[in-house]
PDB file of C-alpha atoms (C1' of nucleotides) in Angstrom:
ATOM      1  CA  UNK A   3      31.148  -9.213  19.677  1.00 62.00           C
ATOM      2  CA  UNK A   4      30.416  -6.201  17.398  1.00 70.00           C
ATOM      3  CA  UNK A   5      29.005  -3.377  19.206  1.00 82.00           C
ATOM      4  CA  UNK A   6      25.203  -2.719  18.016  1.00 93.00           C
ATOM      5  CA  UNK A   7      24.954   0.795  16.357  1.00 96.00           C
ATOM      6  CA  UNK A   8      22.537   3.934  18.359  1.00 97.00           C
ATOM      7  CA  UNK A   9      21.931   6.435  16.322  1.00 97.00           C
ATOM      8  CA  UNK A  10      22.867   9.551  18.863  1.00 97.00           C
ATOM      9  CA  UNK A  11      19.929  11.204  20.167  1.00 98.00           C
ATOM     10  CA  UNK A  12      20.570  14.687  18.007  1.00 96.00           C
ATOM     11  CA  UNK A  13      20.825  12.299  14.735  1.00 96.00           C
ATOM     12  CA  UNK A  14      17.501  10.803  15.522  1.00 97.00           C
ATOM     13  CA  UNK A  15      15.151  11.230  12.656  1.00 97.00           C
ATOM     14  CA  UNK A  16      10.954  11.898  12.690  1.00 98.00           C
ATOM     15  CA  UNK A  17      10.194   9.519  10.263  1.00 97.00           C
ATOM     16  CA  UNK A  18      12.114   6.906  10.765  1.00 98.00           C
ATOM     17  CA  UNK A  19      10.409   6.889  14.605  1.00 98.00           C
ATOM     18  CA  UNK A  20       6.984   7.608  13.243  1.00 98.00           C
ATOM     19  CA  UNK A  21       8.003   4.617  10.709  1.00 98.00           C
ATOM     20  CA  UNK A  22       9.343   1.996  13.205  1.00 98.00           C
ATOM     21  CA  UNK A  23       6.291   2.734  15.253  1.00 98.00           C
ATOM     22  CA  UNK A  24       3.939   2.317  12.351  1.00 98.00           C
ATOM     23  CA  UNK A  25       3.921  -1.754  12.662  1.00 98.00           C
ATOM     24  CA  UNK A  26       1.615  -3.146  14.905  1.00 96.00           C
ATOM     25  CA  UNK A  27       4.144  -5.524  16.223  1.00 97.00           C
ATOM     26  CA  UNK A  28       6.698  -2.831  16.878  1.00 98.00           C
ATOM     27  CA  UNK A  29       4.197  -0.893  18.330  1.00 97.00           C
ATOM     28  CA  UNK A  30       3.146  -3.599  20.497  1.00 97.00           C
ATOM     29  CA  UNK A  31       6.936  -4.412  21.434  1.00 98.00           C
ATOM     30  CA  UNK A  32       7.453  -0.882  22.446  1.00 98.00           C
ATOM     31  CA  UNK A  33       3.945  -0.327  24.836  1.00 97.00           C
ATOM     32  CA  UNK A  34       5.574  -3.795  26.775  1.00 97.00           C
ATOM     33  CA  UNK A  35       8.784  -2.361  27.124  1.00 98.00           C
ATOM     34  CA  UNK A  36       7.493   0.665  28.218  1.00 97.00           C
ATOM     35  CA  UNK A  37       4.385  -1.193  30.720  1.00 95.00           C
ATOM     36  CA  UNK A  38       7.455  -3.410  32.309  1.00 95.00           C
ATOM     37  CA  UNK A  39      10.828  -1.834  31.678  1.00 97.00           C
ATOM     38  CA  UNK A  40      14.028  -3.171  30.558  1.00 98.00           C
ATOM     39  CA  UNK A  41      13.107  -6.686  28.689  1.00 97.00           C
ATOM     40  CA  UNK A  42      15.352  -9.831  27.085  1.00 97.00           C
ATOM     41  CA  UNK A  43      14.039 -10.456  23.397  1.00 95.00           C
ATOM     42  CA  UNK A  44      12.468 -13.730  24.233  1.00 95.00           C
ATOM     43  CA  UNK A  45      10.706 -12.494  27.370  1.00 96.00           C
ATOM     44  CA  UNK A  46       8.233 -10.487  25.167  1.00 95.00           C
ATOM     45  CA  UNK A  47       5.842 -12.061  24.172  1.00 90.00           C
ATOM     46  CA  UNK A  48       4.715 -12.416  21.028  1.00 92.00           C
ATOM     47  CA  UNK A  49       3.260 -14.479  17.793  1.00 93.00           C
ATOM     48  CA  UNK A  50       5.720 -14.490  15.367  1.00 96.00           C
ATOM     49  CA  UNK A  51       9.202 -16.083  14.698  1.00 97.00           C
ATOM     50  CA  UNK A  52      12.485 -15.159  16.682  1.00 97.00           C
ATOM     51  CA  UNK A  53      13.886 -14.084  13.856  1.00 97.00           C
ATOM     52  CA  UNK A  54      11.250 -11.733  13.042  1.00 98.00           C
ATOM     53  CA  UNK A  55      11.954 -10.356  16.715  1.00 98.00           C
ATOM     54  CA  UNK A  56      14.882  -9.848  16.317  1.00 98.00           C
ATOM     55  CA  UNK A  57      14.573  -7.841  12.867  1.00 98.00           C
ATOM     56  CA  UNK A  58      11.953  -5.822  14.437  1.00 98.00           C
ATOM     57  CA  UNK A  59      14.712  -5.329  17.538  1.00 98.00           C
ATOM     58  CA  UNK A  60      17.048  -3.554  14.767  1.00 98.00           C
ATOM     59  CA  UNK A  61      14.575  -1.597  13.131  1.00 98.00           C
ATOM     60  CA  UNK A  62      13.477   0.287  16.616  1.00 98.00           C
ATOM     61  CA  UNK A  63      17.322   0.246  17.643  1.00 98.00           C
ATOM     62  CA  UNK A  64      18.393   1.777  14.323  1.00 98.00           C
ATOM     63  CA  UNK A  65      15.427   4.299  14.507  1.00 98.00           C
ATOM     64  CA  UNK A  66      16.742   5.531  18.208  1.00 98.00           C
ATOM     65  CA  UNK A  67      13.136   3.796  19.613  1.00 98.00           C
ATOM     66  CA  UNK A  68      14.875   1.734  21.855  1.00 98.00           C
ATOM     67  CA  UNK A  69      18.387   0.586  23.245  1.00 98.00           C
ATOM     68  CA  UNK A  70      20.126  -2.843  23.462  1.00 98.00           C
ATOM     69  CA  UNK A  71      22.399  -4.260  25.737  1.00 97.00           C
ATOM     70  CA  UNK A  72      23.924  -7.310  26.139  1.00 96.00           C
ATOM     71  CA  UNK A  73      23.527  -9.452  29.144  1.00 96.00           C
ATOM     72  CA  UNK A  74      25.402 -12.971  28.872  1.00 94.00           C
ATOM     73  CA  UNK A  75      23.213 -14.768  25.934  1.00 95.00           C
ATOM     74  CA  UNK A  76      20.458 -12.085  26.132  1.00 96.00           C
ATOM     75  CA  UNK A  77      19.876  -9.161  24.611  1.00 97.00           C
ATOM     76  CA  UNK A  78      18.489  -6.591  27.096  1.00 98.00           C
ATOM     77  CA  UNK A  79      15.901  -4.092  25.158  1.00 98.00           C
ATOM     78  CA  UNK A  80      14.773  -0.980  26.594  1.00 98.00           C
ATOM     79  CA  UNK A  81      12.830   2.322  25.454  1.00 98.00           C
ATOM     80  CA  UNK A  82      15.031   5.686  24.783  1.00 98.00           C
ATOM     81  CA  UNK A  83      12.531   7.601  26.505  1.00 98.00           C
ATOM     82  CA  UNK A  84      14.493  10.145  27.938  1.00 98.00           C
ATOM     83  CA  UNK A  85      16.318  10.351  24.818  1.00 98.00           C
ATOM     84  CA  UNK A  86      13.355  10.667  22.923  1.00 98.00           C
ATOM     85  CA  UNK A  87      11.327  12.904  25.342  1.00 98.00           C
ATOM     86  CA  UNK A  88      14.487  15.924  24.870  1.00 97.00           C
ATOM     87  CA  UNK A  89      14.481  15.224  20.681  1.00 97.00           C
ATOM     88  CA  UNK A  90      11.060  15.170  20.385  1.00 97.00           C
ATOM     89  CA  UNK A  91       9.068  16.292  23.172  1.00 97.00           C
ATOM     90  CA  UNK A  92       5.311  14.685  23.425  1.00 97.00           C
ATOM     91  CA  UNK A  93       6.000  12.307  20.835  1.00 98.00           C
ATOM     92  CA  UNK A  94       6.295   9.216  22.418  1.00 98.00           C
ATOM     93  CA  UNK A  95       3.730   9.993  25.018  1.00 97.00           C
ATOM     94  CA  UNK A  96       1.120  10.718  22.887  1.00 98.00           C
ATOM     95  CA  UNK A  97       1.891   7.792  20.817  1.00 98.00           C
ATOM     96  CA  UNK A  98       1.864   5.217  23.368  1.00 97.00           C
ATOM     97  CA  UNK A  99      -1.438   7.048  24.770  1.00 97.00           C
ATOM     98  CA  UNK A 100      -3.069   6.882  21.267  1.00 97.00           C
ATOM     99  CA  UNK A 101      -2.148   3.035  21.637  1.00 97.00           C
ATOM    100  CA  UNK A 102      -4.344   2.338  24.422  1.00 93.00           C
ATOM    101  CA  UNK A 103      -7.435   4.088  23.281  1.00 85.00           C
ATOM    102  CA  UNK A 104      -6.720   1.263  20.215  1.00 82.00           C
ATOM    103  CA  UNK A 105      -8.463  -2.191  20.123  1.00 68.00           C
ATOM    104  CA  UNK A 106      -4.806  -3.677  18.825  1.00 66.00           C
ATOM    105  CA  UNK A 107      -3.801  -4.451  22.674  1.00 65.00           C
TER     106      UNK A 107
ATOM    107  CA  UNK B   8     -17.456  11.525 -10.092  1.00 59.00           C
ATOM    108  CA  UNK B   9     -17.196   8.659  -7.604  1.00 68.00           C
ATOM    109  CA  UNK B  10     -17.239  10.056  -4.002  1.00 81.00           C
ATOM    110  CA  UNK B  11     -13.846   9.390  -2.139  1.00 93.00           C
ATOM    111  CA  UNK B  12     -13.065   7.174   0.296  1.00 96.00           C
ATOM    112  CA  UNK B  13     -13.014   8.558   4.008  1.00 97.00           C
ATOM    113  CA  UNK B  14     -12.761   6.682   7.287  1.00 97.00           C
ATOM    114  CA  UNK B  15     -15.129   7.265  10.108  1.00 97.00           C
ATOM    115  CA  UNK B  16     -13.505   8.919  12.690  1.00 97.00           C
ATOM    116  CA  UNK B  17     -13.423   5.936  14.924  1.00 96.00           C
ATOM    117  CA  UNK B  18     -12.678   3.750  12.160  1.00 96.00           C
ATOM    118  CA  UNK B  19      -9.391   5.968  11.861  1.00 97.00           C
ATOM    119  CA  UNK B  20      -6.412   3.456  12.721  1.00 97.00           C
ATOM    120  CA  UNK B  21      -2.933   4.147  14.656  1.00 98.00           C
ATOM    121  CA  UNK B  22      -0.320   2.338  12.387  1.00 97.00           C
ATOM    122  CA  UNK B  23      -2.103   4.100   9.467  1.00 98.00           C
ATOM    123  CA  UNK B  24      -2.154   7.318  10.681  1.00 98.00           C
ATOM    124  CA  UNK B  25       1.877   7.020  11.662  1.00 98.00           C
ATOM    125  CA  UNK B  26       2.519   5.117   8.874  1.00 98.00           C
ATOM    126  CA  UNK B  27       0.995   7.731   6.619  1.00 98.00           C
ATOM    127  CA  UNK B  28       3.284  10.332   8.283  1.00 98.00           C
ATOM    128  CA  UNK B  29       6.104   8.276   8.255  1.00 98.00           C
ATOM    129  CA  UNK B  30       7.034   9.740   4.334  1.00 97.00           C
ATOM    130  CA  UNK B  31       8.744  12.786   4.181  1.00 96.00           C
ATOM    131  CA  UNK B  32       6.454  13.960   1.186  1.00 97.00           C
ATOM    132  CA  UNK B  33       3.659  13.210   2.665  1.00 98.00           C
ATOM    133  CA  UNK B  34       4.679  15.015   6.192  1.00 97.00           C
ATOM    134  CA  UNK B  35       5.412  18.372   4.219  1.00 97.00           C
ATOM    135  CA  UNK B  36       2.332  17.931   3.194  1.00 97.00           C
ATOM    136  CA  UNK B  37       0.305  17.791   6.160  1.00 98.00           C
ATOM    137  CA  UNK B  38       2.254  20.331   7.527  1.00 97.00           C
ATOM    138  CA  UNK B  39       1.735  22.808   4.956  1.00 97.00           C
ATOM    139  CA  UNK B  40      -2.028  21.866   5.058  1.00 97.00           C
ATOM    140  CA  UNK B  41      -1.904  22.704   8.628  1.00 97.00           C
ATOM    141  CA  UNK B  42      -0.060  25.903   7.976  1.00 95.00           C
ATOM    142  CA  UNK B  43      -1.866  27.165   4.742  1.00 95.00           C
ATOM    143  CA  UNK B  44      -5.079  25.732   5.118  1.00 97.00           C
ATOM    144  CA  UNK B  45      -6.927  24.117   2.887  1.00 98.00           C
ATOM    145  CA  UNK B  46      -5.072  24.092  -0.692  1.00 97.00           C
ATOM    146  CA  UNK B  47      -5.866  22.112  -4.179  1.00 97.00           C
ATOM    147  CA  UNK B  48      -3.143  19.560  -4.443  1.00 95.00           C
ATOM    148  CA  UNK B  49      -0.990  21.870  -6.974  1.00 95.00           C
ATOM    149  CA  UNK B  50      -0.836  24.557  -4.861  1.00 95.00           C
ATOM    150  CA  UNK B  51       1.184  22.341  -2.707  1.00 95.00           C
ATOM    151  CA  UNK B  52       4.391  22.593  -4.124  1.00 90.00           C
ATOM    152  CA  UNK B  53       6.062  19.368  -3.882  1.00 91.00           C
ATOM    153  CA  UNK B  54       9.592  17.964  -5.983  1.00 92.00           C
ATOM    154  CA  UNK B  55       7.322  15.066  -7.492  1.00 96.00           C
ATOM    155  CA  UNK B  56       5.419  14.206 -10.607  1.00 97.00           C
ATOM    156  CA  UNK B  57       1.189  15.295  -9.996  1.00 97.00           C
ATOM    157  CA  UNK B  58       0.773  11.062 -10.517  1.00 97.00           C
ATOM    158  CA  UNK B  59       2.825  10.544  -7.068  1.00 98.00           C
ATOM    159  CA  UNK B  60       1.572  13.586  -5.509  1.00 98.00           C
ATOM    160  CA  UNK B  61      -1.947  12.073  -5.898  1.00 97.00           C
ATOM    161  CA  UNK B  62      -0.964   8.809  -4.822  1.00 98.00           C
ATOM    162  CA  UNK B  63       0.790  10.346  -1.546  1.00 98.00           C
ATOM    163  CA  UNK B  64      -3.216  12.326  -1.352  1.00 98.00           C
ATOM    164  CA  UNK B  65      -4.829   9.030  -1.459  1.00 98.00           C
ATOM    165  CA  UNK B  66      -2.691   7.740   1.211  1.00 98.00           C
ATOM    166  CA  UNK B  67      -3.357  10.551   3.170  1.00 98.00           C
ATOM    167  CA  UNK B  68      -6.858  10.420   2.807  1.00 98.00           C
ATOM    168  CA  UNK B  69      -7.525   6.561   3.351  1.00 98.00           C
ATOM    169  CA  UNK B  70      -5.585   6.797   6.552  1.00 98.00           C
ATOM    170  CA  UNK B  71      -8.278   9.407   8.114  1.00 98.00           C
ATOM    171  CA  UNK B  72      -5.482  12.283   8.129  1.00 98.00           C
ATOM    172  CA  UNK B  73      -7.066  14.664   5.091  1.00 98.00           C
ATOM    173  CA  UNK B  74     -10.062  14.619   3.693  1.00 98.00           C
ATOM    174  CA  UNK B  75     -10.356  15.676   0.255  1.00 98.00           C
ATOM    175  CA  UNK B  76     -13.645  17.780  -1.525  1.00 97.00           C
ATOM    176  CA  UNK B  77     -13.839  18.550  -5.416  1.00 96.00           C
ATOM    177  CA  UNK B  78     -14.162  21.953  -6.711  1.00 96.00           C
ATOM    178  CA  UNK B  79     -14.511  22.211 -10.066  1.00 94.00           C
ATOM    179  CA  UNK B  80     -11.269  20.578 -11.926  1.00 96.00           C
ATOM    180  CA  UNK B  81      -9.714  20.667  -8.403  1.00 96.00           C
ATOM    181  CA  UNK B  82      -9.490  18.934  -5.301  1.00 97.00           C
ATOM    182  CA  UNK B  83      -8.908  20.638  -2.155  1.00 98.00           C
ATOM    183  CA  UNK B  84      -6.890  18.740   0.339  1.00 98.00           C
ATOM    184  CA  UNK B  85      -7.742  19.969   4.277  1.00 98.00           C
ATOM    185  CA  UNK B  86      -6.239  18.192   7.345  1.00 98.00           C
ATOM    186  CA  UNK B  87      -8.612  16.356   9.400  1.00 98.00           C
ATOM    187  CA  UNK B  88      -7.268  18.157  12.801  1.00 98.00           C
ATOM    188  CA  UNK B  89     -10.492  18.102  14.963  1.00 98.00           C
ATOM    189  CA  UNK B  90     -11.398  14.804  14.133  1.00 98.00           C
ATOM    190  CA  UNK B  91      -7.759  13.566  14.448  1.00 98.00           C
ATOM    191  CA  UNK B  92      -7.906  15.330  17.884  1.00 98.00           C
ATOM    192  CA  UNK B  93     -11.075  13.702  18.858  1.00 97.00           C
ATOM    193  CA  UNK B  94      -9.585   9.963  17.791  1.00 97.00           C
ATOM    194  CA  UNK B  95      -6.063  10.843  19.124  1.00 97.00           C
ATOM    195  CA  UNK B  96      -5.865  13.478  21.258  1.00 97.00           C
ATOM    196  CA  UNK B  97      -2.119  15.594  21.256  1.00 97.00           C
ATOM    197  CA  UNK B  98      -1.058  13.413  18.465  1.00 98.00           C
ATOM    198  CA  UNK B  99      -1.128  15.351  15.443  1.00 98.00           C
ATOM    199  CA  UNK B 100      -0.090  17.947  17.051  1.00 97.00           C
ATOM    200  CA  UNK B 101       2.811  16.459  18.542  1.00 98.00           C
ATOM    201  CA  UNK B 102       4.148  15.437  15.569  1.00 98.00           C
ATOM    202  CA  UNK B 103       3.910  18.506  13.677  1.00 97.00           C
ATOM    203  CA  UNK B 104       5.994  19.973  16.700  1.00 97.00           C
ATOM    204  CA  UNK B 105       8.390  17.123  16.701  1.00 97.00           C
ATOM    205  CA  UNK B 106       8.527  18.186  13.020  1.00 96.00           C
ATOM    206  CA  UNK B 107       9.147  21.819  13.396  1.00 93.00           C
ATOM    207  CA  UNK B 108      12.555  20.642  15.298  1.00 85.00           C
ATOM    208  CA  UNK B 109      13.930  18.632  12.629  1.00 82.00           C
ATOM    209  CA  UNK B 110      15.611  20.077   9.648  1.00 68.00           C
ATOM    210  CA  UNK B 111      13.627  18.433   6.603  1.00 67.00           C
ATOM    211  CA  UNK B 112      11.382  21.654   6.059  1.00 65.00           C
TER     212      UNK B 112
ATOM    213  C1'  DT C  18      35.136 -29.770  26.694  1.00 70.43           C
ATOM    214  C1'  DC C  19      30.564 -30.555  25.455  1.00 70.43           C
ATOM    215  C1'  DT C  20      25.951 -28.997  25.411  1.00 70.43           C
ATOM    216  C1'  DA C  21      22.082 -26.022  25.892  1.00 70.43           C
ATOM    217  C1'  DT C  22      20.337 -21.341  25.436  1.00 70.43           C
ATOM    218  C1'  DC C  23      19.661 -16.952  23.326  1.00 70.43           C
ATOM    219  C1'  DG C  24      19.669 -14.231  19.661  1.00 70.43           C
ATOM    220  C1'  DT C  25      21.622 -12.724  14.991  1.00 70.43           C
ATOM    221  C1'  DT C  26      22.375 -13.382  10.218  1.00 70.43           C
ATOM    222  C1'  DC C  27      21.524 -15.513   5.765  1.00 70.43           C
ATOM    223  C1'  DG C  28      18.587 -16.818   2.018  1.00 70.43           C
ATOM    224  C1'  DA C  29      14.204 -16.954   0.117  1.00 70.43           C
ATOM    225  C1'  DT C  30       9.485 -15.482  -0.740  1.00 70.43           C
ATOM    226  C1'  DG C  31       5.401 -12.883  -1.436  1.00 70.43           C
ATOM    227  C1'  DA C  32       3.636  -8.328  -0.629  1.00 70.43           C
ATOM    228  C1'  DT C  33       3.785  -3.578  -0.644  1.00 70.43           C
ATOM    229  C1'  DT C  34       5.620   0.833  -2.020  1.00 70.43           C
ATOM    230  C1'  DA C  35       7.392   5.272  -4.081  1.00 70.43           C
ATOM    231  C1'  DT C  36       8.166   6.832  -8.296  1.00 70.43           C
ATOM    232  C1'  DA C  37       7.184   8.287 -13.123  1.00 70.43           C
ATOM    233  C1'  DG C  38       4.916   8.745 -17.697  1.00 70.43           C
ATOM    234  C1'  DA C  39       0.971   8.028 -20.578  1.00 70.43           C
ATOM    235  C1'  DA C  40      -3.713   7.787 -21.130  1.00 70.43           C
ATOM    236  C1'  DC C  41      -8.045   9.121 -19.398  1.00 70.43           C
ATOM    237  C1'  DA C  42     -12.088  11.792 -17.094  1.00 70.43           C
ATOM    238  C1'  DA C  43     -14.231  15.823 -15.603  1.00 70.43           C
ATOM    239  C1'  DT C  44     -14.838  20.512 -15.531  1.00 70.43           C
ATOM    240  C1'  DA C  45     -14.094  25.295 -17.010  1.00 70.43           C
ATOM    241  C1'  DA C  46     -13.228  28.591 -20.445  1.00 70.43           C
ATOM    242  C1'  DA C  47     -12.999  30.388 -25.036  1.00 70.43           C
TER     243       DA C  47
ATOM    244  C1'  DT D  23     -17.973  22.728 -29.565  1.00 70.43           C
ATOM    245  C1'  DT D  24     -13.258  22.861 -28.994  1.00 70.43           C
ATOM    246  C1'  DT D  25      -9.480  23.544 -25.975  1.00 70.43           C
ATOM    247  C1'  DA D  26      -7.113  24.024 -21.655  1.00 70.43           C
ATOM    248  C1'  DT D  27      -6.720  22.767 -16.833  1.00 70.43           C
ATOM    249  C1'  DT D  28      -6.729  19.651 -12.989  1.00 70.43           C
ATOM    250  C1'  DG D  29      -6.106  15.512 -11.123  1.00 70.43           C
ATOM    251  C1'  DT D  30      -6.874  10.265 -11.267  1.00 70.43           C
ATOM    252  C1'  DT D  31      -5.882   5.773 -12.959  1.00 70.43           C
ATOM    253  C1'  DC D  32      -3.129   2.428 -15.437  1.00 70.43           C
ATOM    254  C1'  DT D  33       1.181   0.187 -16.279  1.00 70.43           C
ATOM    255  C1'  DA D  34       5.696  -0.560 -15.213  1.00 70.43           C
ATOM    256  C1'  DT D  35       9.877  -0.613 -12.414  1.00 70.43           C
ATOM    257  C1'  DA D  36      13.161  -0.785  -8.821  1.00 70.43           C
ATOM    258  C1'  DA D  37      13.315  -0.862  -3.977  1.00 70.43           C
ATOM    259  C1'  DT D  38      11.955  -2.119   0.484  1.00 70.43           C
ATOM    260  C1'  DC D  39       9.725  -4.996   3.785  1.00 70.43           C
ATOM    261  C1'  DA D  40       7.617  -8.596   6.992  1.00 70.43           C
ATOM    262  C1'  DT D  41       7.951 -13.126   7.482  1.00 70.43           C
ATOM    263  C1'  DC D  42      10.036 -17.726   8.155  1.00 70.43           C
ATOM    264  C1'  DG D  43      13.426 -21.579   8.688  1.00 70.43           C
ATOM    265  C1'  DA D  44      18.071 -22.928   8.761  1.00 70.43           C
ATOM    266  C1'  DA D  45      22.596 -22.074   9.876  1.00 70.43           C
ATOM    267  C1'  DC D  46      25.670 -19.641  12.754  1.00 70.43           C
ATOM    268  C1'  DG D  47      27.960 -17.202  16.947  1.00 70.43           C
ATOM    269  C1'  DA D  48      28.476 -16.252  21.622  1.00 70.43           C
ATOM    270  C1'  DT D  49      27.898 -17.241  26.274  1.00 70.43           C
ATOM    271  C1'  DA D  50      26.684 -19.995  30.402  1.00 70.43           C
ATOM    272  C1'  DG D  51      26.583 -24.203  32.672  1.00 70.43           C
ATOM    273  C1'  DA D  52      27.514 -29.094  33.406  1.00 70.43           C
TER     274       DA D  52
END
DNA sequence: TCTATCGTTCGATGATTATAGAACAATAAA
DNA sequence: TTTATTGTTCTATAATCATCGAACGATAGA
């Protein structure tokens, strides 16, 4: 079992977070994990393919958005908000409130 | 002369706004808009052709992040803080923080 | 060991994008 | 009126992306 690359929290980069979070999916994917905490791919819900999941998955994981562990079968997904909070201070806060004043819930 | 394309404030979308700052280019731009003030888009001085530079404007400008008046041959580029702030409140200016720390200026 | 579950990876597709140069439009200046 | 300046639009290109289904890999459970 290859370990899944993190980018460390120093290499993480502006616009690949501002990216990742651009996608309405992601975005969603990201407001659940941060509503209910550490989540297993599957146990999000949401309309498109598994596959798709999991491509999204790597694109917030390789951005430093969120972390992945592995938990027999499942892959546990969870935000780097600490992480992200002492890179970029405000960021994610003010993203995830911008979310909510949004009709895309 | 065609008038240009700008959202209504509450028309003004998340994923646009973060995928429009999401490009390097266009992030330097914004943030030397919010630095300099208004500027015509050649005053900005950018490493790309004037075609991409206006593409990167319209981009900009159809995600509700600048708005863009003509004056004479030119077009002044301003950043749409207050009404960014009204829609989103922190964000832009969270992200130009979060920008300030990084090392792409 | 065999099977079911969970998720990744592969291959393909249609869409979008960042980029540039050339041609064009509009205005200002000579 | 002719020319210079400013920026947009058109066309093209190479790259990236979101999406899916099928095949695969790893683990848990029977």
């Amino acid at each position: 079992m290859k370990p899944l690359f993190h980018p460390d929290t120093a290499d993480i980069q502006l616009s690949s977070v501002l990216y990742a979070l651009s996608d309405p999916v992601r975005l969603m994917m990201v407001y659940k994990l941060r509503q209910n905490g550490e989540r297993a791919c599957g146990d999000i819900e949401l309309p498109i393919a598994k596959s798709t999941v999991s491509h999204h998955s790597r694109t917030l994981r390789e951005a430093g958005v969120i972390r992945t562990r592995t938990h027999g079968t499942q892959r546990l997904l969870s935000l780097r908000e600490e992480d992200l909070e002492s890179r970029f201070p405000g960021l994610l806060k003010s993203i995830l409130a911008s979310y909510e004043e949004t009709d895309e819930l």
